[in-house]
């Protein structure tokens, strides 16, 4: 019995779609002053560096996020300082609405052109020294949308100011992309895995019809 060979080319459109969806996830996953380093979310500003984690415990339990958040809900931002000198300087934390047309590519120089950030600010934690090396803030997002986080700290001895600027989304669609990619990947696998069985069943049915 000569069975038709598999046609992997028929899977190509689905594979390309999965790659495209995952690329959207990758682009949305980390940007600005926040990035994934060895599977750990880090924030950098100047020579300073800290662990950075975001939680939405009321809606997502103990799930950790690096930046983009799935829900407009109570949110906790946590920074764990990795430089002792950062404990000795006042650090502030600001969240503003992203009203620029630069999306995820906004930089501090773009915000400087705006001037007064107060009308765009939805949360502001004034500068404060934290001897324990931990910064934790709680904020409830009441609407989905695009936001920008800005963390500011001075140099311990020089007249320099360092900032981390990280755009992020609240209630963003990248989680939908992940789910769609997973569903399509499972479908493609099942189609590839059971294609020989389907061919054999069609062959049996064809023989039965011819015999009758």
XYZ file of N, CA and C in Angstrom:
636
model
N 0.851 -1.180 0.000
C 0.000 0.000 0.000
C 0.893 1.237 0.000
N 0.701 2.094 -0.944
C 1.458 3.327 -1.033
C 0.636 4.466 -0.459
N 1.049 4.948 0.697
C 0.349 6.044 1.333
C 0.941 7.368 0.878
N 0.119 8.356 0.711
C 0.643 9.678 0.360
C 1.579 10.167 1.450
N 2.654 10.773 1.057
C 3.613 11.290 2.024
C 3.068 12.547 2.685
N 3.626 12.851 3.852
C 3.204 14.061 4.548
C 3.603 15.292 3.721
N 2.844 16.325 3.868
C 3.124 17.562 3.160
C 3.395 18.660 4.187
N 4.659 18.774 4.619
C 4.958 19.780 5.627
C 4.685 21.190 5.156
N 4.673 21.386 3.812
C 4.426 22.724 3.301
C 3.056 23.231 3.705
N 2.111 22.302 3.948
C 0.777 22.728 4.353
C 0.766 23.300 5.757
N 1.837 23.044 6.536
C 1.921 23.551 7.901
C 2.618 24.904 7.958
N 3.286 25.290 6.858
C 4.080 26.507 6.881
C 3.299 27.758 7.281
N 2.089 27.992 6.729
C 1.363 29.210 7.129
C 1.106 29.279 8.628
N 0.736 28.134 9.222
C 0.483 28.124 10.659
C 1.746 28.366 11.462
N 2.868 27.763 11.011
C 4.140 27.958 11.704
C 4.555 29.428 11.650
N 4.390 30.034 10.487
C 4.735 31.453 10.333
C 3.875 32.305 11.250
N 2.592 31.942 11.379
C 1.692 32.700 12.252
C 2.117 32.582 13.699
N 2.506 31.389 14.134
C 2.964 31.191 15.509
C 4.205 32.045 15.776
N 5.152 32.039 14.833
C 6.376 32.830 14.997
C 6.047 34.318 15.086
N 5.105 34.765 14.256
C 4.726 36.181 14.274
C 4.103 36.567 15.608
N 3.227 35.704 16.130
C 2.587 36.005 17.418
C 3.607 36.037 18.544
N 4.545 35.091 18.525
C 5.558 35.058 19.572
C 6.508 36.240 19.466
N 6.754 36.721 18.244
C 7.611 37.889 18.083
C 6.956 39.123 18.675
N 5.623 39.212 18.555
C 4.905 40.331 19.175
C 5.071 40.284 20.686
N 5.003 39.055 21.233
C 5.208 38.898 22.673
C 6.609 39.334 23.073
N 7.597 38.908 22.270
C 8.975 39.241 22.590
C 9.230 40.730 22.586
N 8.649 41.438 21.603
C 8.842 42.878 21.509
C 8.178 43.591 22.665
N 7.106 43.016 23.179
C 6.380 43.686 24.252
C 6.915 43.334 25.618
N 7.853 42.388 25.659
C 8.189 41.812 26.954
C 9.118 42.685 27.788
N 10.062 43.371 27.167
C 10.979 44.185 27.938
C 11.518 45.313 27.068
N 11.590 46.490 27.627
C 12.021 47.631 26.850
C 12.430 48.743 27.796
N 13.057 49.795 27.229
C 13.462 50.927 28.049
C 14.518 50.529 29.058
N 14.370 51.001 30.308
C 15.353 50.725 31.336
C 15.189 49.385 32.011
N 14.185 48.613 31.594
C 13.931 47.295 32.189
C 14.211 46.221 31.146
N 14.864 45.144 31.568
C 15.187 44.064 30.630
C 15.332 42.751 31.394
N 15.182 41.645 30.643
C 15.383 40.309 31.205
C 16.855 39.945 31.087
N 17.472 39.595 32.213
C 18.859 39.152 32.221
C 18.933 37.814 32.940
N 19.257 36.763 32.183
C 19.347 35.408 32.746
C 18.062 35.052 33.482
N 16.936 35.294 32.821
C 15.598 34.967 33.331
C 15.209 35.781 34.558
N 15.916 36.869 34.818
C 15.590 37.741 35.945
C 15.316 39.138 35.411
N 14.236 39.745 35.875
C 13.890 41.091 35.438
C 14.753 42.102 36.182
N 15.448 42.949 35.422
C 16.352 43.928 36.009
C 16.003 45.322 35.513
N 16.277 46.323 36.361
C 16.133 47.717 35.968
C 17.493 48.392 36.120
N 17.872 49.192 35.120
C 19.153 49.888 35.121
C 18.931 51.384 34.956
N 19.689 52.184 35.686
C 19.727 53.624 35.474
C 21.113 54.104 35.879
N 21.854 54.583 34.872
C 23.255 54.881 35.097
C 24.012 53.617 35.439
N 24.840 53.678 36.470
C 25.557 52.471 36.888
C 24.768 51.676 37.927
N 23.604 52.200 38.330
C 22.756 51.510 39.299
C 22.023 50.347 38.633
N 21.721 49.358 39.463
C 21.035 48.170 38.972
C 20.206 47.580 40.106
N 19.008 47.074 39.777
C 18.146 46.502 40.818
C 17.259 45.424 40.209
N 16.884 44.463 41.057
C 15.857 43.507 40.658
C 14.531 44.255 40.562
N 13.729 43.875 39.581
C 12.465 44.586 39.358
C 11.363 43.563 39.117
N 10.320 43.616 39.926
C 9.219 42.665 39.815
C 7.906 43.393 40.061
N 6.875 42.977 39.331
C 5.549 43.582 39.486
C 4.545 42.464 39.767
N 3.635 42.716 40.708
C 2.606 41.741 41.077
C 1.215 42.375 40.949
N 0.236 41.540 40.622
C -1.180 41.909 40.692
C -1.884 40.791 41.449
N -1.702 40.791 42.769
C -2.081 39.639 43.583
C -3.597 39.406 43.616
N -4.389 40.446 43.547
C -5.840 40.270 43.616
C -6.386 39.544 42.396
N -5.757 39.732 41.267
C -6.256 39.122 40.028
C -5.357 38.016 39.497
N -4.057 38.027 39.848
C -3.116 37.064 39.275
C -2.308 36.302 40.314
N -2.696 36.417 41.578
C -2.007 35.657 42.620
C -0.537 36.029 42.715
N 0.321 35.015 42.749
C 1.756 35.232 42.890
C 2.490 35.336 41.575
N 1.780 35.461 40.464
C 2.445 35.556 39.168
C 3.271 36.831 39.082
N 4.492 36.706 38.562
C 5.393 37.851 38.457
C 5.390 38.413 37.047
N 5.482 39.729 36.960
C 5.549 40.405 35.666
C 6.781 41.303 35.647
N 7.312 41.471 34.439
C 8.488 42.320 34.287
C 8.064 43.755 33.998
N 7.089 43.937 33.134
C 6.572 45.271 32.842
C 5.082 45.212 32.524
N 4.745 44.736 31.318
C 3.352 44.777 30.871
C 2.452 43.994 31.815
N 1.275 44.558 32.078
C 0.365 44.000 33.073
C -0.954 43.622 32.422
N -1.524 42.479 32.782
C -2.748 42.018 32.116
C -4.015 42.736 32.545
N -4.035 43.297 33.767
C -5.298 43.816 34.309
C -5.154 45.256 34.803
N -6.240 45.986 34.687
C -6.352 47.275 35.379
C -6.826 46.953 36.792
N -5.887 46.889 37.718
C -6.171 46.358 39.054
C -5.101 46.850 40.026
N -5.283 46.576 41.340
C -4.240 46.909 42.311
C -2.922 46.235 41.931
N -1.846 47.008 41.973
C -0.556 46.549 41.471
C 0.548 46.929 42.451
N 1.509 46.021 42.620
C 2.667 46.277 43.477
C 3.941 46.213 42.643
N 4.729 47.287 42.684
C 6.044 47.328 42.048
C 7.098 47.135 43.135
N 8.055 46.281 42.851
C 9.096 45.999 43.838
C 10.468 46.126 43.191
N 11.353 46.861 43.860
C 12.747 46.980 43.431
C 13.659 46.558 44.573
N 14.590 45.654 44.273
C 15.598 45.241 45.246
C 16.960 45.744 44.797
N 17.525 46.718 45.526
C 18.774 47.351 45.113
C 19.929 46.348 45.094
N 20.773 46.469 44.068
C 21.952 45.618 43.952
C 23.243 46.396 44.179
N 23.127 47.711 44.433
C 24.285 48.549 44.738
C 24.091 49.182 46.111
N 25.084 49.039 46.973
C 24.982 49.633 48.307
C 24.854 51.149 48.241
N 25.506 51.767 47.260
C 25.444 53.221 47.146
C 24.037 53.707 46.840
N 23.205 52.836 46.251
C 21.830 53.225 45.950
C 21.009 53.386 47.234
N 21.444 52.715 48.299
C 20.747 52.835 49.583
C 20.961 54.214 50.220
N 22.022 54.888 49.778
C 22.403 56.153 50.408
C 21.873 57.377 49.678
N 21.174 57.178 48.569
C 20.680 58.317 47.802
C 19.148 58.253 47.727
N 18.489 59.406 47.612
C 17.020 59.403 47.507
C 16.568 58.958 46.116
N 15.646 58.023 46.090
C 15.115 57.481 44.833
C 13.620 57.801 44.760
N 13.181 58.274 43.621
C 11.744 58.499 43.451
C 11.203 57.635 42.316
N 9.894 57.506 42.269
C 9.229 56.613 41.316
C 7.969 57.325 40.815
N 7.859 57.453 39.504
C 6.727 58.154 38.907
C 6.094 57.282 37.817
N 4.778 57.312 37.729
C 4.041 56.660 36.640
C 3.213 57.732 35.943
N 3.381 57.839 34.642
C 2.622 58.817 33.872
C 1.890 58.126 32.731
N 0.850 58.757 32.251
C 0.163 58.260 31.057
C 1.035 58.537 29.836
N 1.137 57.553 28.970
C 1.952 57.708 27.760
C 1.105 58.386 26.681
N 1.207 59.698 26.615
C 0.441 60.465 25.629
C 1.283 60.798 24.397
N 2.515 60.273 24.345
C 3.367 60.526 23.194
C 2.944 59.636 22.036
N 3.463 59.933 20.867
C 3.206 59.080 19.700
C 4.387 58.149 19.440
N 5.246 57.982 20.456
C 6.446 57.159 20.314
C 6.248 55.753 20.849
N 5.113 55.501 21.480
C 4.832 54.152 21.977
C 5.900 53.659 22.927
N 6.447 52.484 22.612
C 7.430 51.840 23.477
C 8.840 52.385 23.288
N 9.018 53.315 22.383
C 10.363 53.821 22.100
C 10.635 55.168 22.756
N 9.774 55.595 23.644
C 9.943 56.883 24.299
C 11.161 56.866 25.217
N 11.908 57.974 25.215
C 13.093 58.137 26.063
C 12.904 59.355 26.964
N 13.832 59.516 27.911
C 13.739 60.647 28.819
C 13.819 61.976 28.055
N 14.652 62.049 27.023
C 14.758 63.295 26.258
C 13.417 63.683 25.633
N 12.582 62.675 25.312
C 11.258 62.973 24.764
C 10.347 63.541 25.844
N 10.486 63.036 27.058
C 9.674 63.546 28.166
C 10.127 64.943 28.571
N 11.436 65.213 28.452
C 11.934 66.545 28.776
C 11.298 67.613 27.877
N 11.042 67.253 26.628
C 10.437 68.198 25.691
C 9.012 68.566 26.118
N 8.363 67.641 26.824
C 6.996 67.914 27.290
C 7.003 68.971 28.381
N 8.059 68.930 29.214
C 8.147 69.907 30.300
C 7.497 69.404 31.560
N 6.388 69.976 31.929
C 5.700 69.624 33.175
C 5.004 68.272 33.034
N 5.445 67.293 33.831
C 4.866 65.951 33.770
C 3.691 65.781 34.729
N 3.466 66.761 35.568
C 2.444 66.625 36.601
C 1.050 66.331 36.032
N 0.600 67.012 34.951
C -0.739 66.716 34.423
C -0.889 65.281 33.903
N 0.239 64.647 33.539
C 0.206 63.280 33.021
C 0.418 62.244 34.111
N 0.792 62.684 35.299
C 1.182 61.771 36.376
C -0.037 61.130 37.045
N 0.018 59.802 37.177
C -1.046 59.082 37.881
C -0.564 58.584 39.243
N 0.755 58.555 39.431
C 1.320 58.144 40.718
C 2.700 58.765 40.867
N 3.005 59.216 42.079
C 4.347 59.748 42.328
C 4.766 59.437 43.762
N 5.927 58.806 43.894
C 6.529 58.538 45.193
C 7.727 59.470 45.335
N 7.699 60.426 46.282
C 8.783 61.411 46.417
C 10.122 60.748 46.740
N 11.219 61.454 46.491
C 12.552 60.899 46.765
C 12.719 60.527 48.240
N 13.300 59.369 48.451
C 13.495 58.894 49.816
C 14.648 57.889 49.844
N 15.449 57.969 50.904
C 16.517 56.980 51.088
C 15.931 55.730 51.740
N 16.400 54.590 51.277
C 15.900 53.316 51.815
C 17.091 52.459 52.230
N 17.368 52.486 53.514
C 18.548 51.800 54.034
C 18.465 50.287 53.848
N 17.228 49.756 53.753
C 17.086 48.307 53.578
C 17.265 47.882 52.132
N 17.410 48.848 51.233
C 17.652 48.515 49.832
C 16.445 47.971 49.104
N 15.259 48.291 49.598
C 14.041 47.797 48.957
C 13.059 48.944 48.744
N 12.524 49.026 47.542
C 11.505 50.022 47.218
C 10.245 49.281 46.792
N 9.160 49.569 47.481
C 7.895 48.908 47.166
C 6.804 49.965 47.080
N 6.049 49.946 45.994
C 4.941 50.890 45.861
C 3.671 50.132 45.477
N 2.554 50.674 45.897
C 1.255 50.106 45.571
C 0.448 51.158 44.803
N -0.101 50.746 43.706
C -0.934 51.657 42.927
C -2.054 50.859 42.263
N -3.245 51.434 42.243
C -4.378 50.790 41.579
C -4.637 51.479 40.243
N -4.456 50.729 39.163
C -4.766 51.253 37.839
C -6.279 51.146 37.630
N -6.902 52.268 37.333
C -8.354 52.255 37.150
C -8.768 52.177 35.691
N -7.778 52.164 34.803
C -8.110 52.038 33.387
C -6.951 51.391 32.621
N -7.299 50.695 31.554
C -6.284 50.104 30.693
C -5.648 51.201 29.843
N -4.460 50.921 29.350
C -3.819 51.909 28.495
C -2.311 51.827 28.539
N -1.674 52.832 27.949
C -0.219 52.910 27.873
C 0.308 53.863 28.940
N 1.345 53.406 29.635
C 1.928 54.184 30.714
C 3.456 54.205 30.581
N 4.064 55.081 31.342
C 5.524 55.160 31.390
C 5.952 55.223 32.850
N 6.873 54.363 33.223
C 7.469 54.425 34.550
C 8.791 55.176 34.486
N 9.051 56.014 35.472
C 10.311 56.769 35.538
C 10.880 56.643 36.946
N 12.066 56.074 37.047
C 12.772 55.965 38.323
C 13.975 56.902 38.261
N 14.156 57.720 39.309
C 15.209 58.730 39.314
C 16.062 58.601 40.571
N 17.386 58.705 40.371
C 18.317 58.656 41.503
C 19.555 59.473 41.161
N 20.112 60.203 42.122
C 21.329 60.983 41.865
C 22.584 60.136 42.072
N 23.683 60.611 41.524
C 24.985 60.007 41.806
C 25.319 60.272 43.271
N 25.963 59.339 43.967
C 26.229 59.531 45.408
C 27.175 60.678 45.724
N 28.035 61.083 44.780
C 29.003 62.136 45.101
C 29.144 63.193 44.007
N 28.661 62.914 42.812
C 28.780 63.860 41.707
C 27.432 64.495 41.393
N 27.496 65.584 40.656
C 26.276 66.304 40.295
C 25.682 65.681 39.030
N 25.183 64.450 39.182
C 24.589 63.719 38.056
C 23.268 63.101 38.509
N 22.348 63.047 37.571
C 21.050 62.409 37.819
C 20.873 61.271 36.828
N 20.479 60.102 37.344
C 20.244 58.941 36.492
C 18.754 58.601 36.489
N 18.275 58.186 35.331
C 16.856 57.839 35.201
C 16.689 56.552 34.401
N 15.704 55.777 34.818
C 15.245 54.630 34.030
C 13.847 54.965 33.536
N 13.653 54.879 32.251
C 12.353 55.161 31.638
C 11.874 53.880 30.974
N 10.713 53.373 31.395
C 10.220 52.120 30.821
C 8.726 52.228 30.489
N 8.404 52.252 29.218
C 6.994 52.232 28.803
C 6.398 50.850 29.059
N 5.116 50.805 29.409
C 4.446 49.517 29.601
C 2.949 49.684 29.346
N 2.302 48.560 29.172
C 0.867 48.541 28.938
C 0.145 47.903 30.108
N -1.042 48.384 30.381
C -1.940 47.776 31.359
C -3.159 47.261 30.608
N -3.478 45.972 30.835
C -4.568 45.357 30.078
C -4.181 45.161 28.635
N -2.894 44.798 28.416
C -2.406 44.708 27.039
C -2.787 43.388 26.402
N -2.604 43.326 25.090
C -3.080 42.196 24.291
C -2.028 41.121 24.077
N -0.816 41.289 24.618
C 0.207 40.290 24.320
C -0.139 38.927 24.906
N -0.931 38.927 25.999
C -1.326 37.656 26.598
C -2.279 36.903 25.675
N -3.075 37.645 24.899
C -3.935 37.018 23.899
C -3.084 36.383 22.815
N -1.997 37.082 22.417
C -1.098 36.535 21.405
C -0.485 35.217 21.866
N -0.105 35.157 23.132
C 0.495 33.933 23.651
C -0.514 32.784 23.600
N -1.746 33.048 24.034
C -2.774 32.013 24.028
C -3.062 31.537 22.611
N -3.173 32.469 21.668
C -3.434 32.093 20.278
C -2.284 31.270 19.715
N -1.062 31.690 20.018
C 0.097 30.947 19.524
C 0.107 29.525 20.069
N -0.239 29.367 21.357
C -0.266 28.033 21.964
C -1.331 27.150 21.319
N -2.512 27.724 21.097
C -3.598 26.952 20.487
C -3.216 26.510 19.074
N -2.662 27.436 18.301
C -2.274 27.112 16.924
C -1.163 26.071 16.917
N -0.200 26.203 17.860
C 0.898 25.242 17.921
C 0.380 23.839 18.230
N -0.556 23.725 19.166
C -1.141 22.419 19.495
C -1.888 21.853 18.292
N -2.652 22.694 17.618
C -3.395 22.247 16.440
C -2.452 21.735 15.353
N -1.355 22.469 15.117
C -0.400 22.052 14.089
C 0.261 20.732 14.463
N 0.579 20.577 15.765
C 1.192 19.333 16.198
C 0.244 18.150 15.997
N -1.016 18.323 16.395
C -1.987 17.239 16.230
C -2.209 16.919 14.762
N -2.237 17.970 13.947
C -2.413 17.734 12.516
C -1.234 16.948 11.948
N -0.030 17.309 12.376
C 1.148 16.609 11.893
C 1.226 15.194 12.458
N 0.884 15.045 13.747
C 1.015 13.748 14.426
C 0.037 12.719 13.896
N -1.189 13.149 13.631
C -2.226 12.183 13.265
C -2.544 12.183 11.770
N -1.751 12.893 10.990
C -2.000 12.910 9.555
C -1.906 11.517 8.927
N -0.918 10.687 9.301
C -0.885 9.332 8.723
C -2.132 8.519 9.048
N -2.663 8.680 10.284
C -3.867 7.935 10.662
C -5.049 8.385 9.816
N -5.167 9.680 9.614
C -6.262 10.202 8.799
C -6.167 9.704 7.363
N -4.948 9.678 6.838
C -4.756 9.172 5.468
C -5.164 7.701 5.374
N -4.768 6.912 6.399
C -5.102 5.492 6.395
C -6.617 5.277 6.483
N -7.294 6.070 7.336
C -8.739 5.942 7.465
C -9.440 6.322 6.162
N -8.953 7.359 5.490
C -9.548 7.737 4.208
C -9.326 6.644 3.164
N -8.148 5.996 3.232
C -7.850 4.923 2.284
C -8.786 3.740 2.517
N -9.019 3.385 3.820
C -9.941 2.294 4.117
C -11.355 2.617 3.652
N -11.785 3.839 3.886
C -13.124 4.248 3.487
C -13.261 4.203 1.968
N -12.234 4.615 1.275
C -12.276 4.587 -0.187
C -12.371 3.156 -0.698
N -11.599 2.242 -0.114
C -11.656 0.835 -0.523
C -13.033 0.244 -0.247
N -13.603 0.595 0.913
C -14.929 0.071 1.265
C -15.989 0.549 0.280
N -15.880 1.823 -0.098
C -16.852 2.364 -1.055
C -16.720 1.689 -2.410
N -15.474 1.433 -2.811
C -15.273 0.765 -4.096
C -15.787 -0.669 -4.072
N -15.595 -1.333 -2.915
C -16.038 -2.727 -2.809
C -17.556 -2.845 -2.836
N -18.235 -1.829 -2.296
C -19.698 -1.866 -2.274
C -20.280 -1.411 -3.609
